[in-house]
XYZ file of C-alpha atoms in Angstrom:
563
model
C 0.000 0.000 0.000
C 1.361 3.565 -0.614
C 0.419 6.785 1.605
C -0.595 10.003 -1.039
C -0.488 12.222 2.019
C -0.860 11.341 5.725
C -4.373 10.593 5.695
C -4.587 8.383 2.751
C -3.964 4.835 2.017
C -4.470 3.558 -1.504
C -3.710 0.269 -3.117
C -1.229 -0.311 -5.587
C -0.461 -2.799 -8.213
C 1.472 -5.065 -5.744
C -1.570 -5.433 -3.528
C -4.173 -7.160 -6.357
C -4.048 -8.766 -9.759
C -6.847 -9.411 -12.417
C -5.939 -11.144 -16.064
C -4.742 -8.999 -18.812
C -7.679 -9.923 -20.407
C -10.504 -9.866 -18.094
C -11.275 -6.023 -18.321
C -12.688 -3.794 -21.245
C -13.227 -0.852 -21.296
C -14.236 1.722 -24.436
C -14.046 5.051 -23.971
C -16.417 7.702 -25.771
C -19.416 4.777 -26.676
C -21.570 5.947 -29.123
C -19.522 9.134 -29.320
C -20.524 10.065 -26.356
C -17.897 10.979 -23.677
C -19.900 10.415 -20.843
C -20.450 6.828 -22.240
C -18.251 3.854 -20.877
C -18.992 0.406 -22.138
C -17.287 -1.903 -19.566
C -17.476 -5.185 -19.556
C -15.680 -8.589 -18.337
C -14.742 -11.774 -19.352
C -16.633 -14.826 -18.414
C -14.882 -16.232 -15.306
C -13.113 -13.091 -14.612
C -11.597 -12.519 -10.902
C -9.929 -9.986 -8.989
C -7.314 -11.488 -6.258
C -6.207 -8.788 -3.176
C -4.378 -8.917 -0.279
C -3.327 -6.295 1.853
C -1.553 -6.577 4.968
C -3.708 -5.728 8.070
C -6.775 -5.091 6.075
C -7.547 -7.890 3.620
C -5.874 -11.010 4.338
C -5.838 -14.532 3.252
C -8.856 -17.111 3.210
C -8.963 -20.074 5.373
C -6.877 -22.094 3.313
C -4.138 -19.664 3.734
C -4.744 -17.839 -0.301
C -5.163 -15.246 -1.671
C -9.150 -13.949 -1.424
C -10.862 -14.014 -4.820
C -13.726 -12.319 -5.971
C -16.177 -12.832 -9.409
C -15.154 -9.663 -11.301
C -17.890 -7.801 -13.045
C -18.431 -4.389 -14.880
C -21.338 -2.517 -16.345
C -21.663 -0.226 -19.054
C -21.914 3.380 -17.233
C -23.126 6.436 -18.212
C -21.750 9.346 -16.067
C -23.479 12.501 -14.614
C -20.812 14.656 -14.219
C -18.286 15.919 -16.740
C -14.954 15.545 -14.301
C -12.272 12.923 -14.323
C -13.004 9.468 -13.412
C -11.111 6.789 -11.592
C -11.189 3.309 -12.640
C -12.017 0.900 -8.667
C -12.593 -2.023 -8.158
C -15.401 -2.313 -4.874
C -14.610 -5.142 -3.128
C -17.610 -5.927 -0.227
C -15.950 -6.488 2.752
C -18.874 -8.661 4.061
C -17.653 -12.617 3.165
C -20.830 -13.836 2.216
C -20.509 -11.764 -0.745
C -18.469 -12.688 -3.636
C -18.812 -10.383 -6.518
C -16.564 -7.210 -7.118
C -17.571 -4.295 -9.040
C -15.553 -1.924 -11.547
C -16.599 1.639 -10.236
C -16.046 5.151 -11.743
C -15.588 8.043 -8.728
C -14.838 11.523 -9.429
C -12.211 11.687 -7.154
C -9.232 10.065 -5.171
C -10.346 7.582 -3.035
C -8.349 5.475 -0.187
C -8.971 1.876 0.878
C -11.965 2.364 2.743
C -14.073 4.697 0.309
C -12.840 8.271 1.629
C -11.193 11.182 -0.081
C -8.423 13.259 0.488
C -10.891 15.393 3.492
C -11.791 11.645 5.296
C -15.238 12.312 3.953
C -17.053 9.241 2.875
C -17.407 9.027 -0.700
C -17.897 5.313 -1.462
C -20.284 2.733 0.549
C -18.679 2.080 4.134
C -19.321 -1.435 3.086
C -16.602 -1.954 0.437
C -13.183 -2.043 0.343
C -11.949 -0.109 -2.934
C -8.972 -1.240 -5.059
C -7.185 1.826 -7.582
C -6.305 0.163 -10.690
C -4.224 3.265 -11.327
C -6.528 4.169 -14.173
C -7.877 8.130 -14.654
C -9.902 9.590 -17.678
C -9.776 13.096 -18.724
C -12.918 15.382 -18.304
C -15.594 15.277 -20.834
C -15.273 19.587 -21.085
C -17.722 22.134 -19.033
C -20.391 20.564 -21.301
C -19.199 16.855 -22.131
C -18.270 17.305 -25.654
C -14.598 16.382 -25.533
C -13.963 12.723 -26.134
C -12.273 11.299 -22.829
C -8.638 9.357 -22.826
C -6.468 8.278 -20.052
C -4.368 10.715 -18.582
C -0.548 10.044 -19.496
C 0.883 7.746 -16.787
C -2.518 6.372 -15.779
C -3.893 3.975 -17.916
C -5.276 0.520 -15.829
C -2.666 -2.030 -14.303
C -3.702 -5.602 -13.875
C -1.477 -5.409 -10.578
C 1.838 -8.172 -9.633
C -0.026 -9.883 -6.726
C 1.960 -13.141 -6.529
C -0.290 -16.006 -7.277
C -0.619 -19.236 -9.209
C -2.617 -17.130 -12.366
C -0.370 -14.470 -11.705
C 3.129 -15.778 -11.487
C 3.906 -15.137 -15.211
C 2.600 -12.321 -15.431
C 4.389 -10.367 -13.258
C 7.898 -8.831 -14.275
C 10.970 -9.357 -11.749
C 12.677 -6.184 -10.480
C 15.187 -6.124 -13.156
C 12.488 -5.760 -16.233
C 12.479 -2.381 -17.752
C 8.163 -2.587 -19.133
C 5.161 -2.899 -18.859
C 2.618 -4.096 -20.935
C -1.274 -3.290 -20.550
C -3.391 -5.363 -22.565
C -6.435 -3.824 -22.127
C -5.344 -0.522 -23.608
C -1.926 -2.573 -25.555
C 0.149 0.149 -23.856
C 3.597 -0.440 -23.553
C 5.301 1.654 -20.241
C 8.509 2.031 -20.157
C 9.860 1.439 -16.016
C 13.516 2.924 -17.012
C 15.048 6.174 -19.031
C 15.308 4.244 -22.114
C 18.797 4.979 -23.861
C 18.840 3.145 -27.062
C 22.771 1.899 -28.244
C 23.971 3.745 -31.347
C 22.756 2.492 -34.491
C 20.088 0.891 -33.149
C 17.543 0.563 -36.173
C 13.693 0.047 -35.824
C 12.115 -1.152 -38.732
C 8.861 0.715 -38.133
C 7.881 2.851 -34.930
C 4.618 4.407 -33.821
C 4.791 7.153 -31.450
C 1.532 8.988 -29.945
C 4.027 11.853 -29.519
C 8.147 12.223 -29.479
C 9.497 15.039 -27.125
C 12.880 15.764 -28.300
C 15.208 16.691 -25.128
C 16.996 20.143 -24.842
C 19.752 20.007 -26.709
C 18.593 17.158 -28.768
C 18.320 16.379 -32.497
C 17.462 14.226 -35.249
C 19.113 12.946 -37.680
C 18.243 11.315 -41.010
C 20.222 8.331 -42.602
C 22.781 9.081 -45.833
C 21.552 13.104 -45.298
C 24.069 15.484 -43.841
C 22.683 18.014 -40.870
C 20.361 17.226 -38.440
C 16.676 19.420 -37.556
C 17.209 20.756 -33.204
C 13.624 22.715 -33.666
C 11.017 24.726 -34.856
C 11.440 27.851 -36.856
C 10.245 31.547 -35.632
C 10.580 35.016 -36.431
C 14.084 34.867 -34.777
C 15.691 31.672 -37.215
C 18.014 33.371 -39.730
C 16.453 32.333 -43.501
C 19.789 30.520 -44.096
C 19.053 27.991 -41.138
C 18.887 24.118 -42.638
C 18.737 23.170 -39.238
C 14.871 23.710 -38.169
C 11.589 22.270 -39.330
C 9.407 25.182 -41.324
C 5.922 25.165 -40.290
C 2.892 26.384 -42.435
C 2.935 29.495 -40.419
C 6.440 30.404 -40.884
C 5.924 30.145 -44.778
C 2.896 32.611 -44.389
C 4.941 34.557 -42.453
C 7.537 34.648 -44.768
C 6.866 34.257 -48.067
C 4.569 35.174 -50.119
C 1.470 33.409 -50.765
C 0.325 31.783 -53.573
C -3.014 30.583 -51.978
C -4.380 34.570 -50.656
C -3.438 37.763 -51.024
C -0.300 38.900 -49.955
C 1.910 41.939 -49.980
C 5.858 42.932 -49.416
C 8.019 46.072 -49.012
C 10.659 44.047 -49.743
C 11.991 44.319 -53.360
C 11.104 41.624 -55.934
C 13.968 40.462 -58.607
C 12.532 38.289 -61.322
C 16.029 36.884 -63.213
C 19.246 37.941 -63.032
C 21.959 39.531 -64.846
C 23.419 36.261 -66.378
C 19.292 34.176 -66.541
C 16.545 35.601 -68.705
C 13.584 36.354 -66.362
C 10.027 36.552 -67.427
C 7.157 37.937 -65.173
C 3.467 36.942 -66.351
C 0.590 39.346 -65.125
C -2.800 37.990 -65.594
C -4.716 40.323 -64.628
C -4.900 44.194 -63.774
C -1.839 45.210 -62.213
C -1.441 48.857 -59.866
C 1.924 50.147 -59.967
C 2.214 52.983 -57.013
C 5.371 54.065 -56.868
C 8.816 54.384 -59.272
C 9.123 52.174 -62.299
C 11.835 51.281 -64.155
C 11.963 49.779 -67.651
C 14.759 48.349 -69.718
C 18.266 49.983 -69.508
C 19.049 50.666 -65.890
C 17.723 52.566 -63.105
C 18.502 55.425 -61.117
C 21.076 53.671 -58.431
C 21.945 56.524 -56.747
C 17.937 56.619 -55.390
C 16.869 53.078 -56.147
C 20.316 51.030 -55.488
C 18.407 47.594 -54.319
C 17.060 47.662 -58.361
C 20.088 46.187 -60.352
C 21.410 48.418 -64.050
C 20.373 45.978 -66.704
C 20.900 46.557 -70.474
C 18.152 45.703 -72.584
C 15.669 47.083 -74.345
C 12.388 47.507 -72.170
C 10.008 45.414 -74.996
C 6.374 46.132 -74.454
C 3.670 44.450 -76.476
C -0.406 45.561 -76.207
C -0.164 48.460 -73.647
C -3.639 49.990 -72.217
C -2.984 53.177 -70.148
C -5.601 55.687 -68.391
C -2.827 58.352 -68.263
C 0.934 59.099 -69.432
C 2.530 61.552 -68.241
C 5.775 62.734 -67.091
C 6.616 62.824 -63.186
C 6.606 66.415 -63.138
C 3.459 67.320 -65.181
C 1.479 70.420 -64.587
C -0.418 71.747 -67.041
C -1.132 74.941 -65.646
C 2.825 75.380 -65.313
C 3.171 73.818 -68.842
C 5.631 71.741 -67.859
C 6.293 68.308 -68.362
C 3.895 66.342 -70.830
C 0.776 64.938 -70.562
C -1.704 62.295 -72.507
C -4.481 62.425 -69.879
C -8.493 62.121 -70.230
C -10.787 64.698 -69.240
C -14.303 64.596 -67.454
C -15.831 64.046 -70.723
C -14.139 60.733 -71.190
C -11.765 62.288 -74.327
C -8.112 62.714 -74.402
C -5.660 66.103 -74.143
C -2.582 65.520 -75.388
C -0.381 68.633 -73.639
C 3.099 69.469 -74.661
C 5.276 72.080 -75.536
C 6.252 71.555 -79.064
C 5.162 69.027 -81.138
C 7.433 68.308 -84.275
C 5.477 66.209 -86.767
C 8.248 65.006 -89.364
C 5.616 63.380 -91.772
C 2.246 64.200 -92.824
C -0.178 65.209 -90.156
C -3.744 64.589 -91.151
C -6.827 66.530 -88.722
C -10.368 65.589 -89.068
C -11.068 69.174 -87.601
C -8.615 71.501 -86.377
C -10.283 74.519 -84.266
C -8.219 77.344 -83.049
C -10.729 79.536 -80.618
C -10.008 83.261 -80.159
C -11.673 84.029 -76.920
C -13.367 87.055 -75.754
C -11.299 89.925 -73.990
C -13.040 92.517 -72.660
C -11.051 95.414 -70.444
C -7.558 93.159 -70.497
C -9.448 90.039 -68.738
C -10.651 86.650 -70.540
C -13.170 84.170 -70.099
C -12.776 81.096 -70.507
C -16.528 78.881 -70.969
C -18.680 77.210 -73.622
C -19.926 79.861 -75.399
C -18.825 83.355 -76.633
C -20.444 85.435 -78.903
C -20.758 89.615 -80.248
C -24.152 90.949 -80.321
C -24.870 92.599 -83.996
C -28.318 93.064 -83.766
C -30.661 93.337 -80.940
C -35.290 93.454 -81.590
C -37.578 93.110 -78.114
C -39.225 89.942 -77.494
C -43.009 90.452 -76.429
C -45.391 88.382 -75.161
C -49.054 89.179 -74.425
C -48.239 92.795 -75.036
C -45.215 92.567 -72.701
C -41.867 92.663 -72.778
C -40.339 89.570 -71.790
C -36.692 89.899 -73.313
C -34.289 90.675 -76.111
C -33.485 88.181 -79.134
C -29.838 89.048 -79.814
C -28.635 87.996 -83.387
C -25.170 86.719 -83.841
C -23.596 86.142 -87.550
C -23.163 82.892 -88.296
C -23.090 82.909 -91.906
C -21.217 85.648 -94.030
C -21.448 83.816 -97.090
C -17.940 81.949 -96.738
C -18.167 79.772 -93.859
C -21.379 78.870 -91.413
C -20.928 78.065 -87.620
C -23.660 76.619 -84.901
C -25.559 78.237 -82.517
C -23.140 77.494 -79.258
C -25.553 78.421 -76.863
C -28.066 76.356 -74.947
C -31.350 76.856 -73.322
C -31.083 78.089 -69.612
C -27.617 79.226 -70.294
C -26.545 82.620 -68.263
C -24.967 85.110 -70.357
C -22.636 87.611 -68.917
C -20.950 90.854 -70.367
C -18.902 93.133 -68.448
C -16.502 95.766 -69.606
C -13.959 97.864 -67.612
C -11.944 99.874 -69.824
C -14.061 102.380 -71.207
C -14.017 105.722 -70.280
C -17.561 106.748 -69.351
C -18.561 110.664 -70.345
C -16.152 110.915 -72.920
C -18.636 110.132 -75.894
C -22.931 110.331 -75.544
C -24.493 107.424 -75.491
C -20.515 105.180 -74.570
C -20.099 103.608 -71.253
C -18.809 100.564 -69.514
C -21.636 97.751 -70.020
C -22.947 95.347 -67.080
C -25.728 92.805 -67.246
C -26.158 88.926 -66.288
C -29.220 87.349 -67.773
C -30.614 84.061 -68.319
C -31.111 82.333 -72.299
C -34.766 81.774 -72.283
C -34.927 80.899 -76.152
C -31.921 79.758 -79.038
C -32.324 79.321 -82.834
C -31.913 76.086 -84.368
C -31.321 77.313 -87.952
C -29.500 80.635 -88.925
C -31.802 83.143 -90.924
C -31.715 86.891 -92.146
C -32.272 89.747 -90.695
C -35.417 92.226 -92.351
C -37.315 95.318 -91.373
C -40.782 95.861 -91.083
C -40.756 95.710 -94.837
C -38.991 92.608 -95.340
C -35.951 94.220 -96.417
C -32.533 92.860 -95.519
C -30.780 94.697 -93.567
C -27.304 92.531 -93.643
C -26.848 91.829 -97.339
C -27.685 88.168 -97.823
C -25.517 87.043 -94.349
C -27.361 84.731 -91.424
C -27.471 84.718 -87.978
C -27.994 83.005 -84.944
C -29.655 83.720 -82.082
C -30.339 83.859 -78.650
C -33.017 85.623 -76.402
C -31.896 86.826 -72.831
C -34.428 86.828 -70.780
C -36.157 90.894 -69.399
C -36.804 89.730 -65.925
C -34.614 86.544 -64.477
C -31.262 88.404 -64.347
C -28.431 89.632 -61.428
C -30.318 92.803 -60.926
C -33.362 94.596 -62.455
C -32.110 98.246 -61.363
C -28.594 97.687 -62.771
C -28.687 95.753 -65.382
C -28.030 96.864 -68.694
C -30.590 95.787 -71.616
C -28.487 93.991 -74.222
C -27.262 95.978 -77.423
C -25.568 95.623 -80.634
C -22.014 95.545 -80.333
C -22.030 93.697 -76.604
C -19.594 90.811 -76.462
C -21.454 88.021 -73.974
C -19.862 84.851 -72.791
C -21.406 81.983 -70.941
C -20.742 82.323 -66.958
C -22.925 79.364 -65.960
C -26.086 77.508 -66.120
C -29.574 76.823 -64.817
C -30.219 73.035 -63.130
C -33.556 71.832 -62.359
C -34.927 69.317 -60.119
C -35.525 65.847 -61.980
C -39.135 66.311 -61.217
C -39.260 69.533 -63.511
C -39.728 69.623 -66.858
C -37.265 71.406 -67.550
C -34.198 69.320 -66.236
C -33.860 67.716 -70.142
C -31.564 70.577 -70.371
C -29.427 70.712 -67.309
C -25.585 69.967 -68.307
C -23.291 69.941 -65.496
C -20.119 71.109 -67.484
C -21.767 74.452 -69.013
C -21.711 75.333 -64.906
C -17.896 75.576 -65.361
C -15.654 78.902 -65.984
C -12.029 80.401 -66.137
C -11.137 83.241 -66.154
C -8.086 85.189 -66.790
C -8.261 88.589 -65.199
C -5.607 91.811 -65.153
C -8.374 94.065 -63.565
C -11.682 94.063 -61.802
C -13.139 93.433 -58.027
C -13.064 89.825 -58.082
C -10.142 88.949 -56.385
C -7.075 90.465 -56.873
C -5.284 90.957 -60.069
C -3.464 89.574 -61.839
C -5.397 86.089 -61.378
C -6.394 83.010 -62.638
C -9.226 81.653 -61.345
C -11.571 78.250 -61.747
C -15.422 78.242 -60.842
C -17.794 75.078 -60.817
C -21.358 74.750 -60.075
C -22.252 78.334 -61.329
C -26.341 77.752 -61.136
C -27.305 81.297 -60.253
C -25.741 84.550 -60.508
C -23.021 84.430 -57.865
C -19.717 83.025 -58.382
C -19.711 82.030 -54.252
C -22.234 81.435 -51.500
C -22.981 84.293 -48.746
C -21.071 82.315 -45.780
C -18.408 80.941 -47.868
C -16.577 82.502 -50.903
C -14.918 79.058 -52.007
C -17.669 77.267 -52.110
C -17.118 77.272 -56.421
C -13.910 77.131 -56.840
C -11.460 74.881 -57.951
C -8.623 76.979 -57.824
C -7.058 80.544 -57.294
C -4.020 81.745 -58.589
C -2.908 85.417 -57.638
C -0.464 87.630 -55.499
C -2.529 87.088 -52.469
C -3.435 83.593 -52.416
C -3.012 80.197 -54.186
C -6.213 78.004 -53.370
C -6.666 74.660 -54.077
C -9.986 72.888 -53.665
C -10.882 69.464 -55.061
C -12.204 66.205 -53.002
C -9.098 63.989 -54.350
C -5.850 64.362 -56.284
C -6.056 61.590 -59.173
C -2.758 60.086 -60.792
């Protein structure tokens, strides 16, 4: 017997001894971890003796008892012990294989003396424990290492060959065919196993293995800390997806990539779009002195079907005209902006427009429309006077243009220059008006008579409107000779009728100004969203602009930079 503290006595192999066949027991029956099928052979016994508790029979032997075991469902998830209950009233002769939650010693009572098992039995540890099912008895039980069940070494006539003398170094458990080992095992170099099965191998520190006609041997596992040159650790799936790249996910580096070498021919296949965010070099070279990780090579850079969105130089700007540029615009069509462009064969236009813009007082606008008023009749309706129809020549006999302007457009004129008094009837002009009507074919221009009053030439023409305008009071009414230019447009809600002719781009302006109010001068200056007849709201006077160049202030507004 063996003492686990000083109020415990527990039985030990020496003190019993069953056949190494007389038990079974299966774990996890039904998959169910609180399931134990036990069950014992036919004829199965269970001999004990223990010195001042059990002793012999009248015939001086070992007591005996039928062995027998039931299959056990448990009601608690905890570890089990594997006793034998041994009724310590003779006229009984049948043991049972019990399952208690807890240590128990010889007499039923646990580590606090309190009285677990029936005060009845005696109770034999076969030195087998199972695991816990889990907090809610889902994980499959085994026996805890070390204590798997021991038929015992109880000296007997069944049980003379099956116990080991002192000097054996295992033993064998046939109910679980566990071999224990009772020594260190050191194994005699070169020993060779033909085949071994290991549950699990713990390699001691400072250990290794080796491998048979293979120089090197593997000491461990690889981690952040193993130098990528080591041959002497075992890579694990996480140590490749920590450092390598993937083949199976995304991945990413900021280490550089070399595909070839200087002396191998590499070749790099992209299959699908491919962002390129920083630097890149082609062909012969790179710039070592701020890339020296990227090698000089010498060939050509060969490039077959290239799609780009943009090309441009690094240090484009094509307000600073510097740099070039083959970039697309909001309207989906591409500017091609350099400084000189040398053509040294033939070079074919389907139309080539140069546009003289309007100037008037040393400034320019820049917009979709620009036209000079040559004739200018009142537009009435229902007796009243509802605007001007302004004619513009588009046909001198030569050469015919288009009506530019659109419905709801605003039209603006504005001079500065002109020195007012000097001449009757000559003054600076001012007036900001809606387009409430355009012409759709060009015609002449008769008196009341039906005479022609231009000599055969056409014109367009467009009516600005008597009452929608900046200001009723100080607003000039439209004349012959007035140079107008479109300074933004009228949008409508998609509910009205009218919103078949809202066009977001005729909102947009620039203008080039050497004097005025509107900022100071010299500027250049970008407006968007021009709906009304304000270039910025009350409580904010960027609220249109895309940018301001001037003496005073550089302004640059836009919701994202786009390379």
């Amino acid at each position: 017997m063996a003492d686990t503290n000083t109020n415990m006595t527990v039985a030990t192999p020496r003190d019993y001894w069953i056949s190494s066949n007389a038990l079974h027991i299966e774990r996890n029956a039904m998959s169910n971890p609180d399931y134990i099928q036990a069950s014992c052979v036919s004829g199965a016994q269970i001999l004990v003796y223990i010195k001042d508790v059990i002793s012999y029979d009248a015939g001086h032997n070992y007591r005996r008892w039928v062995l027998q075991a039931s299959p056990t469902v448990f009601n608690t998830h905890t570890e089990k012990y594997v006793y034998v209950a041994i009724p310590r009233n003779d006229a009984q002769n049948v043991a049972t294989v019990v399952f208690p939650s807890e240590l128990l010693d010889i007499y039923g009572k646990n580590e606090q003396q309190e009285q677990v098992g029936l005060e009845d039995y005696y109770y034999i540890f076969l030195q087998g424990i199972l695991s816990s099912s889990g907090d809610n008895g889902t994980v499959p039980r085994d026996w805890l290492l070390g204590h798997t069940i021991h038929t015992g070494y109880l000296s007997s006539d069944e049980a003379i060959n099956a116990r080991p003398n002192e000097s054996e170094w295992y033993q064998y458990n046939s109910v679980d065919n566990i071999v224990t080992f009772l020594k260190d095992l050191t194994m005699k170099a070169d020993t060779k196993f033909r085949k071994l099965f290991a549950k699990a191998v713990t390699i001691v520190s400072g250990g290794y293995i080796t491998f048979e006609g293979q120089s090197g041997s593997l000491k461990g596992i690889a981690n952040e800390d193993t130098p990528v040159d080591s041959e002497e650790t075992i890579v694990t799936p996480k140590y490749v997806d920590d450092n390598a790249l993937s083949k199976n996910h995304d991945d990413s580096t900021e280490h550089a990539l070399t595909v070839g070498s200087l002396t191998s021919d590499g070749k790099l296949t992209v299959r699908g779009d491919t962002q390129l965010r920083g630097d890149t070099f082609f062909g012969t070279g790179s710039d070592k002195a701020n890339m020296p990780h990227v090698d000089g090579g010498s060939g050509d850079a060969l490039l077959g079907d290239v799609v780009l969105k943009a090309l441009q130089s690094k240090d484009f700007d094509a307000l600073l005209q510097r740099g070039f540029g083959f970039t697309k615009g909001m309207n989906g069509k591409f500017t091609l902006s350099v400084t000189d462009l040398m053509v040294w064969g033939k070079a074919i236009f389907n139309e080539l427009e140069i546009r003289k813009l309007s100037s008037v007082g040393g400034n320019v606008y820049l917009s979709g429309a620009s036209s000079k008023i040559v004739h200018v009749k009142e537009e009435m309706q229902d007796g009243q006077l509802v605007g001007w129809r302004c004619y513009i020549l588009a046909d001198d006999g030569t050469m015919a243009t288009q009506n530019g302007w659109k419905m709801y457009d605003q039209a603006r004129c504005q001079t500065f220059n002109i020195s007012a008094g000097s001449y009757e009837g000559v003054g600076n002009r001012n007036y900001w008006r809606l387009v409430t009507g355009v012409s759709s074919t060009n015609e002449t221009i008769t008196d009341d008579e039906g005479n022609d009053l231009y000599n055969g030439k056409k014109f367009a023409w467009v009516v600005l409107s008597a009452t929608d305008c900046e200001d009723k009071v100080t607003n000039d009414v439209p004349a012959a000779g007035d140079v107008i230019v479109l300074d933004g447009h009228r949008q409508f809600a998609e509910d009205d009728a009218r919103a078949v002719y809202n066009d977001a781009s005729r909102t947009n302006i620039m203008m080039l100004q050497t004097t005025g109010s509107e900022g100071s001068v010299p500027n250049i200056i970008s407006l968007q969203g021009i709906v009304d007849y304000k270039h910025s709201a009350s409580n904010n006077k960027y609220s249109n602009t895309v940018f301001i160049l001037s003496p005073e202030e550089v302004v640059f507004l836009s919701s994202r930079f786009k390379w």
